[in-house]
GROMACS .gro file of C-alpha atoms in nm:
model
  268
    1UNK     CA    1  -3.981  -8.255  -6.192
    2UNK     CA    2  -4.259  -8.056  -6.021
    3UNK     CA    3  -4.232  -7.680  -6.005
    4UNK     CA    4  -4.182  -7.670  -5.627
    5UNK     CA    5  -3.880  -7.898  -5.657
    6UNK     CA    6  -3.737  -7.667  -5.923
    7UNK     CA    7  -3.795  -7.363  -5.701
    8UNK     CA    8  -3.611  -7.531  -5.412
    9UNK     CA    9  -3.314  -7.621  -5.631
   10UNK     CA   10  -3.289  -7.272  -5.778
   11UNK     CA   11  -3.321  -7.106  -5.437
   12UNK     CA   12  -3.055  -7.341  -5.300
   13UNK     CA   13  -2.815  -7.250  -5.582
   14UNK     CA   14  -2.883  -6.884  -5.508
   15UNK     CA   15  -2.813  -6.927  -5.137
   16UNK     CA   16  -2.487  -7.109  -5.208
   17UNK     CA   17  -2.363  -6.809  -5.405
   18UNK     CA   18  -2.481  -6.558  -5.145
   19UNK     CA   19  -2.312  -6.747  -4.859
   20UNK     CA   20  -1.991  -6.778  -5.062
   21UNK     CA   21  -2.009  -6.403  -5.137
   22UNK     CA   22  -1.995  -6.475  -5.509
   23UNK     CA   23  -2.174  -6.266  -5.771
   24UNK     CA   24  -2.521  -6.397  -5.848
   25UNK     CA   25  -2.529  -6.451  -6.223
   26UNK     CA   26  -2.847  -6.588  -6.380
   27UNK     CA   27  -2.871  -6.735  -6.733
   28UNK     CA   28  -3.233  -6.754  -6.850
   29UNK     CA   29  -3.334  -6.983  -7.136
   30UNK     CA   30  -2.979  -7.113  -7.152
   31UNK     CA   31  -3.026  -7.408  -7.389
   32UNK     CA   32  -2.690  -7.578  -7.436
   33UNK     CA   33  -2.489  -7.263  -7.358
   34UNK     CA   34  -2.432  -7.255  -6.985
   35UNK     CA   35  -2.150  -7.217  -6.734
   36UNK     CA   36  -2.112  -7.348  -6.376
   37UNK     CA   37  -2.059  -6.997  -6.238
   38UNK     CA   38  -2.412  -6.910  -6.345
   39UNK     CA   39  -2.755  -7.021  -6.225
   40UNK     CA   40  -2.868  -7.174  -6.554
   41UNK     CA   41  -3.243  -7.204  -6.615
   42UNK     CA   42  -3.422  -7.353  -6.915
   43UNK     CA   43  -3.757  -7.515  -6.994
   44UNK     CA   44  -3.598  -7.859  -6.955
   45UNK     CA   45  -3.293  -7.917  -6.737
   46UNK     CA   46  -3.112  -8.192  -6.551
   47UNK     CA   47  -3.158  -8.029  -6.209
   48UNK     CA   48  -2.780  -7.989  -6.170
   49UNK     CA   49  -2.609  -7.791  -6.445
   50UNK     CA   50  -2.944  -7.656  -6.571
   51UNK     CA   51  -3.261  -7.607  -6.367
   52UNK     CA   52  -3.603  -7.664  -6.522
   53UNK     CA   53  -3.847  -7.375  -6.528
   54UNK     CA   54  -4.105  -7.228  -6.764
   55UNK     CA   55  -4.003  -6.863  -6.797
   56UNK     CA   56  -4.360  -6.773  -6.891
   57UNK     CA   57  -4.449  -6.832  -6.524
   58UNK     CA   58  -4.225  -6.552  -6.395
   59UNK     CA   59  -3.891  -6.608  -6.223
   60UNK     CA   60  -3.863  -6.823  -5.908
   61UNK     CA   61  -3.622  -6.578  -5.745
   62UNK     CA   62  -3.665  -6.313  -5.474
   63UNK     CA   63  -3.649  -5.940  -5.537
   64UNK     CA   64  -3.312  -5.772  -5.595
   65UNK     CA   65  -3.104  -6.089  -5.563
   66UNK     CA   66  -2.909  -6.097  -5.892
   67UNK     CA   67  -2.604  -5.899  -5.997
   68UNK     CA   68  -2.647  -5.999  -6.360
   69UNK     CA   69  -2.918  -6.156  -6.576
   70UNK     CA   70  -2.829  -6.290  -6.921
   71UNK     CA   71  -3.076  -6.425  -7.175
   72UNK     CA   72  -2.994  -6.532  -7.530
   73UNK     CA   73  -3.254  -6.603  -7.799
   74UNK     CA   74  -3.541  -6.624  -7.553
   75UNK     CA   75  -3.730  -6.294  -7.560
   76UNK     CA   76  -3.842  -6.346  -7.921
   77UNK     CA   77  -4.030  -6.659  -7.806
   78UNK     CA   78  -4.266  -6.444  -7.596
   79UNK     CA   79  -4.554  -6.250  -7.744
   80UNK     CA   80  -4.537  -5.875  -7.689
   81UNK     CA   81  -4.726  -5.887  -7.359
   82UNK     CA   82  -4.518  -6.180  -7.240
   83UNK     CA   83  -4.196  -6.000  -7.332
   84UNK     CA   84  -4.295  -5.705  -7.115
   85UNK     CA   85  -4.371  -5.938  -6.826
   86UNK     CA   86  -4.038  -6.113  -6.875
   87UNK     CA   87  -3.842  -5.787  -6.867
   88UNK     CA   88  -4.038  -5.671  -6.563
   89UNK     CA   89  -3.938  -5.993  -6.388
   90UNK     CA   90  -3.575  -5.947  -6.490
   91UNK     CA   91  -3.581  -5.596  -6.344
   92UNK     CA   92  -3.747  -5.723  -6.024
   93UNK     CA   93  -3.477  -5.982  -5.950
   94UNK     CA   94  -3.182  -5.754  -6.035
   95UNK     CA   95  -3.012  -5.546  -5.769
   96UNK     CA   96  -2.985  -5.170  -5.818
   97UNK     CA   97  -2.701  -5.123  -6.065
   98UNK     CA   98  -2.746  -5.479  -6.190
   99UNK     CA   99  -2.691  -5.560  -6.556
  100UNK     CA  100  -2.930  -5.726  -6.798
  101UNK     CA  101  -2.774  -5.862  -7.120
  102UNK     CA  102  -3.006  -5.973  -7.398
  103UNK     CA  103  -2.922  -6.147  -7.723
  104UNK     CA  104  -3.185  -6.185  -7.994
  105UNK     CA  105  -3.210  -6.230  -8.371
  106UNK     CA  106  -3.134  -5.903  -8.546
  107UNK     CA  107  -3.443  -5.802  -8.743
  108UNK     CA  108  -3.264  -5.504  -8.895
  109UNK     CA  109  -2.970  -5.719  -9.006
  110UNK     CA  110  -3.197  -5.987  -9.152
  111UNK     CA  111  -3.407  -5.724  -9.333
  112UNK     CA  112  -3.100  -5.556  -9.483
  113UNK     CA  113  -2.959  -5.892  -9.593
  114UNK     CA  114  -3.296  -5.987  -9.742
  115UNK     CA  115  -3.304  -5.673  -9.955
  116UNK     CA  116  -2.946  -5.725 -10.069
  117UNK     CA  117  -3.017  -6.087 -10.165
  118UNK     CA  118  -3.339  -5.989 -10.342
  119UNK     CA  119  -3.168  -5.721 -10.549
  120UNK     CA  120  -2.878  -5.954 -10.635
  121UNK     CA  121  -3.119  -6.229 -10.741
  122UNK     CA  122  -3.311  -5.986 -10.959
  123UNK     CA  123  -2.984  -5.887 -11.126
  124UNK     CA  124  -2.913  -6.253 -11.192
  125UNK     CA  125  -2.590  -6.268 -10.990
  126UNK     CA  126  -2.437  -6.612 -10.960
  127UNK     CA  127  -2.553  -6.790 -10.643
  128UNK     CA  128  -2.788  -6.507 -10.546
  129UNK     CA  129  -3.106  -6.711 -10.588
  130UNK     CA  130  -2.984  -6.968 -10.335
  131UNK     CA  131  -2.886  -6.696 -10.088
  132UNK     CA  132  -3.227  -6.536 -10.136
  133UNK     CA  133  -3.400  -6.867 -10.064
  134UNK     CA  134  -3.215  -6.898  -9.734
  135UNK     CA  135  -3.263  -6.540  -9.612
  136UNK     CA  136  -3.637  -6.566  -9.677
  137UNK     CA  137  -3.649  -6.880  -9.462
  138UNK     CA  138  -3.438  -6.713  -9.193
  139UNK     CA  139  -3.671  -6.412  -9.188
  140UNK     CA  140  -4.007  -6.590  -9.187
  141UNK     CA  141  -3.990  -6.958  -9.102
  142UNK     CA  142  -3.964  -6.950  -8.725
  143UNK     CA  143  -4.246  -6.696  -8.713
  144UNK     CA  144  -4.490  -6.896  -8.925
  145UNK     CA  145  -4.399  -7.266  -8.897
  146UNK     CA  146  -4.670  -7.512  -8.789
  147UNK     CA  147  -4.444  -7.805  -8.704
  148UNK     CA  148  -4.105  -7.853  -8.544
  149UNK     CA  149  -3.815  -7.756  -8.767
  150UNK     CA  150  -4.036  -7.600  -9.034
  151UNK     CA  151  -3.895  -7.505  -9.372
  152UNK     CA  152  -3.552  -7.455  -9.216
  153UNK     CA  153  -3.521  -7.823  -9.131
  154UNK     CA  154  -3.638  -7.925  -9.479
  155UNK     CA  155  -3.370  -7.703  -9.630
  156UNK     CA  156  -3.096  -7.838  -9.402
  157UNK     CA  157  -3.193  -8.196  -9.485
  158UNK     CA  158  -3.120  -8.152  -9.855
  159UNK     CA  159  -2.824  -8.359  -9.978
  160UNK     CA  160  -2.663  -8.045 -10.120
  161UNK     CA  161  -2.701  -7.678 -10.029
  162UNK     CA  162  -2.566  -7.430 -10.287
  163UNK     CA  163  -2.561  -7.142 -10.036
  164UNK     CA  164  -2.407  -7.341  -9.753
  165UNK     CA  165  -2.120  -7.099  -9.686
  166UNK     CA  166  -2.365  -6.808  -9.671
  167UNK     CA  167  -2.592  -6.998  -9.431
  168UNK     CA  168  -2.299  -7.094  -9.207
  169UNK     CA  169  -2.174  -6.736  -9.205
  170UNK     CA  170  -2.512  -6.614  -9.081
  171UNK     CA  171  -2.598  -6.899  -8.841
  172UNK     CA  172  -2.251  -6.986  -8.710
  173UNK     CA  173  -2.125  -7.317  -8.575
  174UNK     CA  174  -2.477  -7.412  -8.473
  175UNK     CA  175  -2.546  -7.471  -8.842
  176UNK     CA  176  -2.261  -7.718  -8.889
  177UNK     CA  177  -2.366  -7.911  -8.578
  178UNK     CA  178  -2.722  -7.938  -8.707
  179UNK     CA  179  -2.619  -8.012  -9.063
  180UNK     CA  180  -2.424  -8.323  -8.974
  181UNK     CA  181  -2.742  -8.472  -8.823
  182UNK     CA  182  -2.980  -8.345  -9.094
  183UNK     CA  183  -2.796  -8.391  -9.425
  184UNK     CA  184  -2.973  -8.641  -9.649
  185UNK     CA  185  -3.242  -8.717  -9.394
  186UNK     CA  186  -3.583  -8.803  -9.538
  187UNK     CA  187  -3.854  -8.568  -9.415
  188UNK     CA  188  -4.221  -8.536  -9.499
  189UNK     CA  189  -4.327  -8.245  -9.717
  190UNK     CA  190  -4.692  -8.281  -9.616
  191UNK     CA  191  -4.836  -7.984  -9.430
  192UNK     CA  192  -4.996  -8.056  -9.089
  193UNK     CA  193  -5.376  -8.053  -9.102
  194UNK     CA  194  -5.475  -8.108  -8.738
  195UNK     CA  195  -5.569  -7.763  -8.610
  196UNK     CA  196  -5.542  -7.862  -8.243
  197UNK     CA  197  -5.195  -8.011  -8.295
  198UNK     CA  198  -5.086  -7.696  -8.479
  199UNK     CA  199  -5.224  -7.482  -8.197
  200UNK     CA  200  -5.041  -7.683  -7.932
  201UNK     CA  201  -4.721  -7.654  -8.131
  202UNK     CA  202  -4.761  -7.281  -8.188
  203UNK     CA  203  -4.798  -7.229  -7.813
  204UNK     CA  204  -4.525  -7.478  -7.722
  205UNK     CA  205  -4.234  -7.234  -7.728
  206UNK     CA  206  -4.045  -7.317  -8.048
  207UNK     CA  207  -4.181  -7.043  -8.272
  208UNK     CA  208  -4.081  -6.679  -8.261
  209UNK     CA  209  -4.370  -6.463  -8.142
  210UNK     CA  210  -4.200  -6.132  -8.221
  211UNK     CA  211  -3.874  -5.989  -8.351
  212UNK     CA  212  -3.663  -5.690  -8.251
  213UNK     CA  213  -3.413  -5.441  -8.383
  214UNK     CA  214  -3.180  -5.224  -8.179
  215UNK     CA  215  -3.431  -4.937  -8.167
  216UNK     CA  216  -3.737  -5.138  -8.061
  217UNK     CA  217  -3.560  -5.346  -7.797
  218UNK     CA  218  -3.386  -5.049  -7.634
  219UNK     CA  219  -3.719  -4.867  -7.632
  220UNK     CA  220  -3.890  -5.166  -7.470
  221UNK     CA  221  -3.615  -5.183  -7.207
  222UNK     CA  222  -3.665  -4.816  -7.124
  223UNK     CA  223  -4.041  -4.867  -7.096
  224UNK     CA  224  -3.972  -5.160  -6.861
  225UNK     CA  225  -3.771  -4.942  -6.621
  226UNK     CA  226  -3.415  -5.004  -6.738
  227UNK     CA  227  -3.167  -4.725  -6.799
  228UNK     CA  228  -2.850  -4.680  -7.004
  229UNK     CA  229  -2.938  -4.936  -7.271
  230UNK     CA  230  -2.662  -4.987  -7.524
  231UNK     CA  231  -2.598  -5.212  -7.821
  232UNK     CA  232  -2.267  -5.394  -7.794
  233UNK     CA  233  -2.068  -5.672  -7.958
  234UNK     CA  234  -2.046  -6.041  -7.865
  235UNK     CA  235  -1.708  -5.984  -7.701
  236UNK     CA  236  -1.797  -5.648  -7.546
  237UNK     CA  237  -1.968  -5.636  -7.208
  238UNK     CA  238  -1.988  -5.441  -6.884
  239UNK     CA  239  -2.023  -5.776  -6.705
  240UNK     CA  240  -1.695  -5.857  -6.530
  241UNK     CA  241  -1.501  -6.138  -6.705
  242UNK     CA  242  -1.795  -6.204  -6.936
  243UNK     CA  243  -1.581  -6.325  -7.226
  244UNK     CA  244  -1.438  -6.601  -7.004
  245UNK     CA  245  -1.780  -6.766  -6.973
  246UNK     CA  246  -1.805  -6.843  -7.346
  247UNK     CA  247  -2.177  -6.770  -7.368
  248UNK     CA  248  -2.171  -6.553  -7.680
  249UNK     CA  249  -1.851  -6.689  -7.833
  250UNK     CA  250  -1.697  -7.022  -7.926
  251UNK     CA  251  -1.360  -7.147  -7.794
  252UNK     CA  252  -1.193  -7.019  -8.112
  253UNK     CA  253  -1.330  -6.669  -8.047
  254UNK     CA  254  -1.595  -6.677  -8.320
  255UNK     CA  255  -1.945  -6.549  -8.246
  256UNK     CA  256  -2.183  -6.826  -8.141
  257UNK     CA  257  -2.489  -6.670  -8.306
  258UNK     CA  258  -2.367  -6.416  -8.565
  259UNK     CA  259  -2.722  -6.337  -8.681
  260UNK     CA  260  -2.784  -6.170  -8.343
  261UNK     CA  261  -2.748  -5.832  -8.181
  262UNK     CA  262  -2.649  -5.774  -7.820
  263UNK     CA  263  -2.794  -5.522  -7.574
  264UNK     CA  264  -2.708  -5.440  -7.214
  265UNK     CA  265  -2.913  -5.230  -6.976
  266UNK     CA  266  -2.877  -5.118  -6.615
  267UNK     CA  267  -3.126  -5.117  -6.329
  268UNK     CA  268  -3.134  -4.766  -6.186
   0.00000   0.00000   0.00000
């Protein structure tokens, strides 16, 4: 689908909501978590439930048109300059008083867990070495991998995982869904050697270009013109009826991505 077609579809979805006097809710980088009440945008979409757009190219929306913008596990895929541009675009398309909700891997939480696992492994606690192996992969792999899936995929393909309960607790139901497709799968251990292929992959969007904690992300939001930033829980939001959309939770009420933290900010 060419970009102009995507723009037309997104603008049409926007106009439908404006004419129906419905709140304009925009879900950026939605992946598989989307809802029909939202304008759902991701790198690849079907043009119906999810519209295709490369968020690195700005947002194909007019100024001050959105009541709410939500983005989960997307900002870490931008480099630092790109993240500032992305937040500037989010602020541009939000109405005064509009809400931005961001979800991203919790660097502070991962770092604290890493230190706990390291200390437990050094003490020789039962199962600690396996937990340490996972938390090291969780911390580093998506920052440094040179091919899709990286060390995380290799780990998940093992026939048995001693720290499986720990991994599932940190990753959530997404782990179990991936595990049923990965378990026992044969995968090459050879490292990629084609520098151009590695470069294309590194710029392709899968890797994490940066990571955030509650201090750094709230500071970045303030620098990008947002006010009243606050860290909240998966089920806590200033967005009306947010829990009913099931974006941060599963049908059973569990957190979709428990290794995350959640921030909301207001456009002044």
